[in-house]
PDB file of C-alpha atoms and ligand atoms in Angstrom:
ATOM      1  CA  UNK A 125      82.376  77.995  91.895  1.00 83.00           C
ATOM      2  CA  UNK A 126      79.413  77.733  89.269  1.00 88.00           C
ATOM      3  CA  UNK A 127      80.970  77.782  85.649  1.00 92.00           C
ATOM      4  CA  UNK A 128      78.365  80.056  84.629  1.00 95.00           C
ATOM      5  CA  UNK A 129      79.592  82.635  87.040  1.00 95.00           C
ATOM      6  CA  UNK A 130      83.170  82.213  86.161  1.00 96.00           C
ATOM      7  CA  UNK A 131      82.109  82.805  82.468  1.00 97.00           C
ATOM      8  CA  UNK A 132      80.256  85.667  83.454  1.00 97.00           C
ATOM      9  CA  UNK A 133      83.260  87.183  85.351  1.00 97.00           C
ATOM     10  CA  UNK A 134      85.428  86.511  82.169  1.00 98.00           C
ATOM     11  CA  UNK A 135      82.942  88.304  80.018  1.00 97.00           C
ATOM     12  CA  UNK A 136      83.091  91.275  82.395  1.00 97.00           C
ATOM     13  CA  UNK A 137      86.784  91.001  82.181  1.00 98.00           C
ATOM     14  CA  UNK A 138      86.669  91.367  78.365  1.00 97.00           C
ATOM     15  CA  UNK A 139      84.631  94.597  78.555  1.00 96.00           C
ATOM     16  CA  UNK A 140      86.939  96.097  81.500  1.00 97.00           C
ATOM     17  CA  UNK A 141      89.869  94.906  79.474  1.00 97.00           C
ATOM     18  CA  UNK A 142      88.650  97.036  76.644  1.00 95.00           C
ATOM     19  CA  UNK A 143      88.284 100.175  78.949  1.00 95.00           C
ATOM     20  CA  UNK A 144      91.864  99.489  79.998  1.00 97.00           C
ATOM     21  CA  UNK A 145      92.993  99.757  76.301  1.00 96.00           C
ATOM     22  CA  UNK A 146      91.564 103.069  76.263  1.00 94.00           C
ATOM     23  CA  UNK A 147      93.261 104.177  79.410  1.00 96.00           C
ATOM     24  CA  UNK A 148      96.783 102.504  78.158  1.00 97.00           C
ATOM     25  CA  UNK A 149      96.438 104.390  74.785  1.00 94.00           C
ATOM     26  CA  UNK A 150      95.254 107.900  76.131  1.00 95.00           C
ATOM     27  CA  UNK A 151      96.646 108.398  79.640  1.00 95.00           C
ATOM     28  CA  UNK A 152     100.454 108.773  78.153  1.00 95.00           C
ATOM     29  CA  UNK A 153      99.010 111.250  75.718  1.00 93.00           C
ATOM     30  CA  UNK A 154      97.082 113.175  78.340  1.00 92.00           C
ATOM     31  CA  UNK A 155      93.807 112.711  76.626  1.00 91.00           C
ATOM     32  CA  UNK A 156      90.385 112.049  78.376  1.00 91.00           C
ATOM     33  CA  UNK A 157      89.596 108.265  78.853  1.00 90.00           C
ATOM     34  CA  UNK A 158      85.673 108.975  78.832  1.00 85.00           C
ATOM     35  CA  UNK A 159      85.325 111.184  75.670  1.00 86.00           C
ATOM     36  CA  UNK A 160      85.472 110.803  72.783  1.00 85.00           C
ATOM     37  CA  UNK A 161      84.467 107.197  71.759  1.00 86.00           C
ATOM     38  CA  UNK A 162      87.193 104.863  70.449  1.00 88.00           C
ATOM     39  CA  UNK A 163      88.838 105.643  67.249  1.00 88.00           C
ATOM     40  CA  UNK A 164      91.571 104.295  64.733  1.00 90.00           C
ATOM     41  CA  UNK A 165      94.893 105.284  66.445  1.00 86.00           C
ATOM     42  CA  UNK A 166      96.237 105.917  62.843  1.00 90.00           C
ATOM     43  CA  UNK A 167      93.419 107.751  60.798  1.00 92.00           C
ATOM     44  CA  UNK A 168      91.340 108.919  63.747  1.00 89.00           C
ATOM     45  CA  UNK A 169      87.990 107.350  62.371  1.00 91.00           C
ATOM     46  CA  UNK A 170      85.563 106.745  65.005  1.00 91.00           C
ATOM     47  CA  UNK A 171      84.991 103.202  65.366  1.00 91.00           C
ATOM     48  CA  UNK A 172      81.451 101.519  64.919  1.00 90.00           C
ATOM     49  CA  UNK A 173      80.097  99.356  67.886  1.00 90.00           C
ATOM     50  CA  UNK A 174      81.023  96.232  65.834  1.00 91.00           C
ATOM     51  CA  UNK A 175      84.679  97.228  65.410  1.00 90.00           C
ATOM     52  CA  UNK A 176      85.003  97.651  69.186  1.00 89.00           C
ATOM     53  CA  UNK A 177      84.077  94.110  70.458  1.00 93.00           C
ATOM     54  CA  UNK A 178      87.053  92.871  72.578  1.00 93.00           C
ATOM     55  CA  UNK A 179      89.118  90.317  70.865  1.00 94.00           C
ATOM     56  CA  UNK A 180      86.551  89.296  68.246  1.00 94.00           C
ATOM     57  CA  UNK A 181      86.789  92.436  66.180  1.00 93.00           C
ATOM     58  CA  UNK A 182      90.617  92.287  66.074  1.00 93.00           C
ATOM     59  CA  UNK A 183      90.315  88.791  64.888  1.00 93.00           C
ATOM     60  CA  UNK A 184      87.653  89.446  62.337  1.00 92.00           C
ATOM     61  CA  UNK A 185      89.368  92.649  61.010  1.00 91.00           C
ATOM     62  CA  UNK A 186      92.444  90.691  60.857  1.00 91.00           C
ATOM     63  CA  UNK A 187      94.410  93.275  62.911  1.00 93.00           C
ATOM     64  CA  UNK A 188      93.914  96.073  60.478  1.00 94.00           C
ATOM     65  CA  UNK A 189      91.748  99.173  60.334  1.00 94.00           C
ATOM     66  CA  UNK A 190      88.939  98.914  57.863  1.00 91.00           C
ATOM     67  CA  UNK A 191      89.533 102.499  56.275  1.00 92.00           C
ATOM     68  CA  UNK A 192      93.257 103.020  56.439  1.00 94.00           C
ATOM     69  CA  UNK A 193      94.539  99.654  56.686  1.00 92.00           C
ATOM     70  CA  UNK A 194      97.032 100.399  59.588  1.00 94.00           C
ATOM     71  CA  UNK A 195      97.816  97.488  61.635  1.00 93.00           C
ATOM     72  CA  UNK A 196      96.139  97.260  65.046  1.00 92.00           C
ATOM     73  CA  UNK A 197      98.585  96.142  67.772  1.00 92.00           C
ATOM     74  CA  UNK A 198      97.991  92.630  69.443  1.00 95.00           C
ATOM     75  CA  UNK A 199      98.456  94.543  72.729  1.00 95.00           C
ATOM     76  CA  UNK A 200      94.599  95.195  72.643  1.00 95.00           C
ATOM     77  CA  UNK A 201      93.386  91.716  72.324  1.00 96.00           C
ATOM     78  CA  UNK A 202      96.274  90.561  74.756  1.00 97.00           C
ATOM     79  CA  UNK A 203      95.138  93.147  77.354  1.00 98.00           C
ATOM     80  CA  UNK A 204      91.528  92.113  76.930  1.00 97.00           C
ATOM     81  CA  UNK A 205      92.331  88.482  77.298  1.00 98.00           C
ATOM     82  CA  UNK A 206      94.585  88.929  80.324  1.00 98.00           C
ATOM     83  CA  UNK A 207      91.907  91.118  82.127  1.00 98.00           C
ATOM     84  CA  UNK A 208      89.332  88.134  81.387  1.00 98.00           C
ATOM     85  CA  UNK A 209      91.808  85.626  82.920  1.00 98.00           C
ATOM     86  CA  UNK A 210      92.446  88.065  86.108  1.00 97.00           C
ATOM     87  CA  UNK A 211      88.716  88.440  86.448  1.00 98.00           C
ATOM     88  CA  UNK A 212      87.879  84.654  86.323  1.00 97.00           C
ATOM     89  CA  UNK A 213      90.953  83.801  88.303  1.00 96.00           C
ATOM     90  CA  UNK A 214      90.275  86.465  90.861  1.00 96.00           C
ATOM     91  CA  UNK A 215      86.806  84.992  91.358  1.00 97.00           C
ATOM     92  CA  UNK A 216      88.141  81.586  91.864  1.00 95.00           C
ATOM     93  CA  UNK A 217      90.882  82.817  94.394  1.00 94.00           C
ATOM     94  CA  UNK A 218      88.906  85.154  96.582  1.00 95.00           C
ATOM     95  CA  UNK A 219      85.117  84.015  95.766  1.00 95.00           C
ATOM     96  CA  UNK A 220      82.218  86.553  95.438  1.00 95.00           C
ATOM     97  CA  UNK A 221      83.493  88.816  98.264  1.00 96.00           C
ATOM     98  CA  UNK A 222      84.058  92.572  98.867  1.00 97.00           C
ATOM     99  CA  UNK A 223      87.880  91.835  98.933  1.00 97.00           C
ATOM    100  CA  UNK A 224      87.489  90.412  95.273  1.00 97.00           C
ATOM    101  CA  UNK A 225      85.978  93.728  94.057  1.00 97.00           C
ATOM    102  CA  UNK A 226      88.730  95.692  95.537  1.00 98.00           C
ATOM    103  CA  UNK A 227      91.575  93.083  94.403  1.00 98.00           C
ATOM    104  CA  UNK A 228      89.932  93.470  90.760  1.00 98.00           C
ATOM    105  CA  UNK A 229      90.528  97.293  90.803  1.00 98.00           C
ATOM    106  CA  UNK A 230      94.047  96.839  92.039  1.00 98.00           C
ATOM    107  CA  UNK A 231      94.754  94.234  89.229  1.00 98.00           C
ATOM    108  CA  UNK A 232      93.157  96.516  86.743  1.00 98.00           C
ATOM    109  CA  UNK A 233      95.651  99.184  87.670  1.00 98.00           C
ATOM    110  CA  UNK A 234      98.379  97.012  87.633  1.00 98.00           C
ATOM    111  CA  UNK A 235      97.692  95.900  83.990  1.00 98.00           C
ATOM    112  CA  UNK A 236      97.394  99.325  83.017  1.00 98.00           C
ATOM    113  CA  UNK A 237     100.853 100.292  84.561  1.00 98.00           C
ATOM    114  CA  UNK A 238     102.279  97.119  83.106  1.00 98.00           C
ATOM    115  CA  UNK A 239     101.745  98.283  79.570  1.00 97.00           C
ATOM    116  CA  UNK A 240     102.405 101.875  79.869  1.00 97.00           C
ATOM    117  CA  UNK A 241     105.771 101.373  81.437  1.00 96.00           C
ATOM    118  CA  UNK A 242     106.607  98.843  78.907  1.00 94.00           C
ATOM    119  CA  UNK A 243     105.746 101.084  76.002  1.00 94.00           C
ATOM    120  CA  UNK A 244     106.446 104.628  77.390  1.00 94.00           C
ATOM    121  CA  UNK A 245     108.768 104.213  80.484  1.00 92.00           C
ATOM    122  CA  UNK A 246     106.303 106.001  82.604  1.00 94.00           C
ATOM    123  CA  UNK A 247     103.807 105.419  85.349  1.00 96.00           C
ATOM    124  CA  UNK A 248     101.023 107.810  85.187  1.00 96.00           C
ATOM    125  CA  UNK A 249     100.021 109.744  88.596  1.00 97.00           C
ATOM    126  CA  UNK A 250      96.485 109.424  87.377  1.00 96.00           C
ATOM    127  CA  UNK A 251      96.652 105.688  88.255  1.00 97.00           C
ATOM    128  CA  UNK A 252      99.149 105.432  91.133  1.00 98.00           C
ATOM    129  CA  UNK A 253      97.818 108.199  93.300  1.00 98.00           C
ATOM    130  CA  UNK A 254      94.105 107.504  93.214  1.00 98.00           C
ATOM    131  CA  UNK A 255      95.147 103.768  93.456  1.00 98.00           C
ATOM    132  CA  UNK A 256      96.959 104.431  96.719  1.00 98.00           C
ATOM    133  CA  UNK A 257      94.027 106.436  98.054  1.00 98.00           C
ATOM    134  CA  UNK A 258      91.508 103.702  97.239  1.00 98.00           C
ATOM    135  CA  UNK A 259      93.716 101.010  98.606  1.00 98.00           C
ATOM    136  CA  UNK A 260      94.136 102.801 101.789  1.00 98.00           C
ATOM    137  CA  UNK A 261      90.377 103.429 102.328  1.00 98.00           C
ATOM    138  CA  UNK A 262      89.438  99.890 101.445  1.00 98.00           C
ATOM    139  CA  UNK A 263      92.060  98.600 104.075  1.00 98.00           C
ATOM    140  CA  UNK A 264      89.675 100.163 106.962  1.00 98.00           C
ATOM    141  CA  UNK A 265      87.123  97.483 106.306  1.00 97.00           C
ATOM    142  CA  UNK A 266      89.230  94.745 104.610  1.00 98.00           C
ATOM    143  CA  UNK A 267      92.659  93.041 104.626  1.00 96.00           C
ATOM    144  CA  UNK A 268      95.607  94.110 105.268  1.00 97.00           C
ATOM    145  CA  UNK A 269      93.954  96.570 107.725  1.00 97.00           C
ATOM    146  CA  UNK A 270      94.635 100.068 107.847  1.00 98.00           C
ATOM    147  CA  UNK A 271      97.971 100.009 109.837  1.00 98.00           C
ATOM    148  CA  UNK A 272      99.632  97.496 107.486  1.00 98.00           C
ATOM    149  CA  UNK A 273      98.324  99.619 104.649  1.00 98.00           C
ATOM    150  CA  UNK A 274      99.707 102.987 106.231  1.00 98.00           C
ATOM    151  CA  UNK A 275     103.108 101.356 106.830  1.00 98.00           C
ATOM    152  CA  UNK A 276     102.969  99.830 103.355  1.00 98.00           C
ATOM    153  CA  UNK A 277     102.397 103.321 101.773  1.00 98.00           C
ATOM    154  CA  UNK A 278     105.270 104.916 103.819  1.00 98.00           C
ATOM    155  CA  UNK A 279     107.714 102.073 103.377  1.00 97.00           C
ATOM    156  CA  UNK A 280     106.578 101.513  99.839  1.00 97.00           C
ATOM    157  CA  UNK A 281     107.709 105.166  99.003  1.00 96.00           C
ATOM    158  CA  UNK A 282     110.643 105.212 101.415  1.00 96.00           C
ATOM    159  CA  UNK A 283     112.500 102.140 100.328  1.00 93.00           C
ATOM    160  CA  UNK A 284     112.824 103.041  96.547  1.00 88.00           C
ATOM    161  CA  UNK A 285     113.626 106.607  97.686  1.00 91.00           C
ATOM    162  CA  UNK A 286     116.317 105.285  99.876  1.00 90.00           C
ATOM    163  CA  UNK A 287     117.578 103.086  96.964  1.00 84.00           C
ATOM    164  CA  UNK A 288     117.372 105.965  94.323  1.00 83.00           C
ATOM    165  CA  UNK A 289     119.395 108.237  96.662  1.00 86.00           C
ATOM    166  CA  UNK A 290     122.182 105.523  97.128  1.00 86.00           C
ATOM    167  CA  UNK A 291     122.154 104.720  93.568  1.00 81.00           C
ATOM    168  CA  UNK A 292     122.565 108.399  92.678  1.00 83.00           C
ATOM    169  CA  UNK A 293     125.486 108.914  95.176  1.00 87.00           C
ATOM    170  CA  UNK A 294     127.412 105.884  94.013  1.00 85.00           C
ATOM    171  CA  UNK A 295     126.755 105.928  90.359  1.00 79.00           C
ATOM    172  CA  UNK A 296     125.922 109.482  89.955  1.00 76.00           C
ATOM    173  CA  UNK A 297     122.762 108.808  87.819  1.00 70.00           C
ATOM    174  CA  UNK A 298     119.185 108.060  88.238  1.00 69.00           C
ATOM    175  CA  UNK A 299     118.218 104.409  88.881  1.00 66.00           C
ATOM    176  CA  UNK A 300     114.734 104.449  89.777  1.00 74.00           C
ATOM    177  CA  UNK A 301     112.128 107.067  88.919  1.00 83.00           C
ATOM    178  CA  UNK A 302     109.513 108.850  90.994  1.00 90.00           C
ATOM    179  CA  UNK A 303     106.900 106.619  89.297  1.00 94.00           C
ATOM    180  CA  UNK A 304     108.199 103.609  90.859  1.00 93.00           C
ATOM    181  CA  UNK A 305     108.025 105.192  94.187  1.00 95.00           C
ATOM    182  CA  UNK A 306     104.466 106.043  93.721  1.00 97.00           C
ATOM    183  CA  UNK A 307     103.635 102.545  92.243  1.00 98.00           C
ATOM    184  CA  UNK A 308     105.227 100.822  95.153  1.00 97.00           C
ATOM    185  CA  UNK A 309     103.366 103.031  97.733  1.00 98.00           C
ATOM    186  CA  UNK A 310     100.079 101.987  95.975  1.00 98.00           C
ATOM    187  CA  UNK A 311     101.149  98.234  96.160  1.00 98.00           C
ATOM    188  CA  UNK A 312     101.818  98.753 100.100  1.00 98.00           C
ATOM    189  CA  UNK A 313      98.203 100.514 100.203  1.00 98.00           C
ATOM    190  CA  UNK A 314      96.580  97.419  98.771  1.00 98.00           C
ATOM    191  CA  UNK A 315      98.549  94.589 100.028  1.00 98.00           C
ATOM    192  CA  UNK A 316      99.975  95.732 103.251  1.00 98.00           C
ATOM    193  CA  UNK A 317     103.651  96.130 104.158  1.00 97.00           C
ATOM    194  CA  UNK A 318     104.910  92.492 104.137  1.00 96.00           C
ATOM    195  CA  UNK A 319     103.418  91.755 100.728  1.00 97.00           C
ATOM    196  CA  UNK A 320     104.688  95.112  99.408  1.00 98.00           C
ATOM    197  CA  UNK A 321     108.323  93.860 100.393  1.00 97.00           C
ATOM    198  CA  UNK A 322     107.746  90.526  98.805  1.00 97.00           C
ATOM    199  CA  UNK A 323     106.587  92.478  95.756  1.00 97.00           C
ATOM    200  CA  UNK A 324     109.770  94.404  95.592  1.00 95.00           C
ATOM    201  CA  UNK A 325     111.681  91.304  95.932  1.00 95.00           C
ATOM    202  CA  UNK A 326     110.034  89.394  93.146  1.00 96.00           C
ATOM    203  CA  UNK A 327     110.252  92.335  90.817  1.00 96.00           C
ATOM    204  CA  UNK A 328     113.978  92.966  91.401  1.00 92.00           C
ATOM    205  CA  UNK A 329     114.687  89.294  91.060  1.00 94.00           C
ATOM    206  CA  UNK A 330     112.707  88.968  87.767  1.00 94.00           C
ATOM    207  CA  UNK A 331     114.042  92.304  86.561  1.00 92.00           C
ATOM    208  CA  UNK A 332     117.597  90.998  87.292  1.00 90.00           C
ATOM    209  CA  UNK A 333     117.018  87.834  85.467  1.00 92.00           C
ATOM    210  CA  UNK A 334     115.534  89.780  82.424  1.00 90.00           C
ATOM    211  CA  UNK A 335     118.591  92.326  82.366  1.00 87.00           C
ATOM    212  CA  UNK A 336     121.034  89.438  82.617  1.00 88.00           C
ATOM    213  CA  UNK A 337     119.207  87.469  79.854  1.00 88.00           C
ATOM    214  CA  UNK A 338     119.280  90.558  77.704  1.00 86.00           C
ATOM    215  CA  UNK A 339     123.117  91.177  78.417  1.00 85.00           C
ATOM    216  CA  UNK A 340     124.000  87.636  77.764  1.00 87.00           C
ATOM    217  CA  UNK A 341     122.107  87.757  74.465  1.00 85.00           C
ATOM    218  CA  UNK A 342     123.906  90.910  73.471  1.00 80.00           C
ATOM    219  CA  UNK A 343     120.511  92.579  73.176  1.00 75.00           C
ATOM    220  CA  UNK A 344     121.109  95.127  75.885  1.00 70.00           C
ATOM    221  CA  UNK A 345     123.549  96.853  77.961  1.00 68.00           C
ATOM    222  CA  UNK A 346     124.017  97.471  81.754  1.00 60.00           C
ATOM    223  CA  UNK A 347     123.127 100.854  81.437  1.00 60.00           C
ATOM    224  CA  UNK A 348     119.709 100.041  79.406  1.00 64.00           C
ATOM    225  CA  UNK A 349     116.860 100.869  81.703  1.00 71.00           C
ATOM    226  CA  UNK A 350     114.323  97.993  81.875  1.00 81.00           C
ATOM    227  CA  UNK A 351     110.840  99.188  82.749  1.00 91.00           C
ATOM    228  CA  UNK A 352     110.783  98.271  86.460  1.00 92.00           C
ATOM    229  CA  UNK A 353     107.053  99.161  86.757  1.00 95.00           C
ATOM    230  CA  UNK A 354     106.329  96.311  84.533  1.00 96.00           C
ATOM    231  CA  UNK A 355     108.072  93.939  86.831  1.00 96.00           C
ATOM    232  CA  UNK A 356     106.605  95.665  89.833  1.00 97.00           C
ATOM    233  CA  UNK A 357     103.117  94.823  88.375  1.00 98.00           C
ATOM    234  CA  UNK A 358     103.993  91.148  87.756  1.00 97.00           C
ATOM    235  CA  UNK A 359     105.518  91.075  91.262  1.00 98.00           C
ATOM    236  CA  UNK A 360     102.285  92.510  92.956  1.00 98.00           C
ATOM    237  CA  UNK A 361     100.032  90.092  91.071  1.00 97.00           C
ATOM    238  CA  UNK A 362     102.076  87.052  92.406  1.00 96.00           C
ATOM    239  CA  UNK A 363     102.137  88.528  95.815  1.00 97.00           C
ATOM    240  CA  UNK A 364      98.244  89.337  95.890  1.00 96.00           C
ATOM    241  CA  UNK A 365      97.587  85.735  94.914  1.00 94.00           C
ATOM    242  CA  UNK A 366     100.323  83.760  96.491  1.00 94.00           C
ATOM    243  CA  UNK A 367     102.117  85.987  98.944  1.00 93.00           C
ATOM    244  CA  UNK A 368     100.819  84.375 102.198  1.00 90.00           C
ATOM    245  CA  UNK A 369     101.942  80.836 101.384  1.00 92.00           C
ATOM    246  CA  UNK A 370     105.315  82.271  99.899  1.00 93.00           C
ATOM    247  CA  UNK A 371     105.934  84.236 103.153  1.00 92.00           C
ATOM    248  CA  UNK A 372     105.006  81.342 105.247  1.00 92.00           C
ATOM    249  CA  UNK A 373     107.407  79.056 103.350  1.00 93.00           C
ATOM    250  CA  UNK A 374     110.109  81.584 103.754  1.00 90.00           C
ATOM    251  CA  UNK A 375     109.595  82.150 107.454  1.00 89.00           C
ATOM    252  CA  UNK A 376     109.539  78.218 107.986  1.00 90.00           C
ATOM    253  CA  UNK A 377     113.361  78.400 107.569  1.00 89.00           C
ATOM    254  CA  UNK A 378     113.814  80.292 110.731  1.00 85.00           C
TER     255      UNK A 378
HETATM  256 ZN1   ZN B  27      92.413 103.872  60.430  1.00 81.18          ZN
END
């Protein structure tokens, strides 16, 4: 892979990451993501173009608004950097193919869901439902194929619904939200049913470790709800990149 192409994709990733920040900030507030231009989250002043350059502006402004001095969250440069890494890494994994374009849209949706669930404990329909539709449409021409995608959507919604129902009957409370159901259906649409199940396994495993760590450190309780969508996003990224070898390794034991 030519280094200039990787750098170009990283640069595109920084710019897309800047837009993902807009989605992360505005979708939970039910605001438009296209209008108006970027503003300071604290004083509302419209930002000049040079205050809106990914990562660089945050560093130059020393993480503060020029007008009101309010701190600017490190989430912004982190999201931009993560998106740049995902774009360059995606090119290295998939090469310049149509599948790369689809997987980068999928990864962008996962980054937005990761942060919004972490901050607000919600997974907006505005991401999960169009995401599921896009994943299914793309599967007619690309992996995993329409049938695996369709089973992935049905099982992706059905398995967490069944778990939630069992949890509700046994514990008398809500364990998983409908946002998790729709997000896992979206994962199934993009990756197909085997990698959707792998995503659920990785997310449950990572979520259990995080929960036990919080419990052991005395910072959390058994009842404290961890943002499961955040773990689903991590699991889906791992499954998208390394899912095939992980499944082949697992099946080699049988
Ligand atoms: Zn301000």
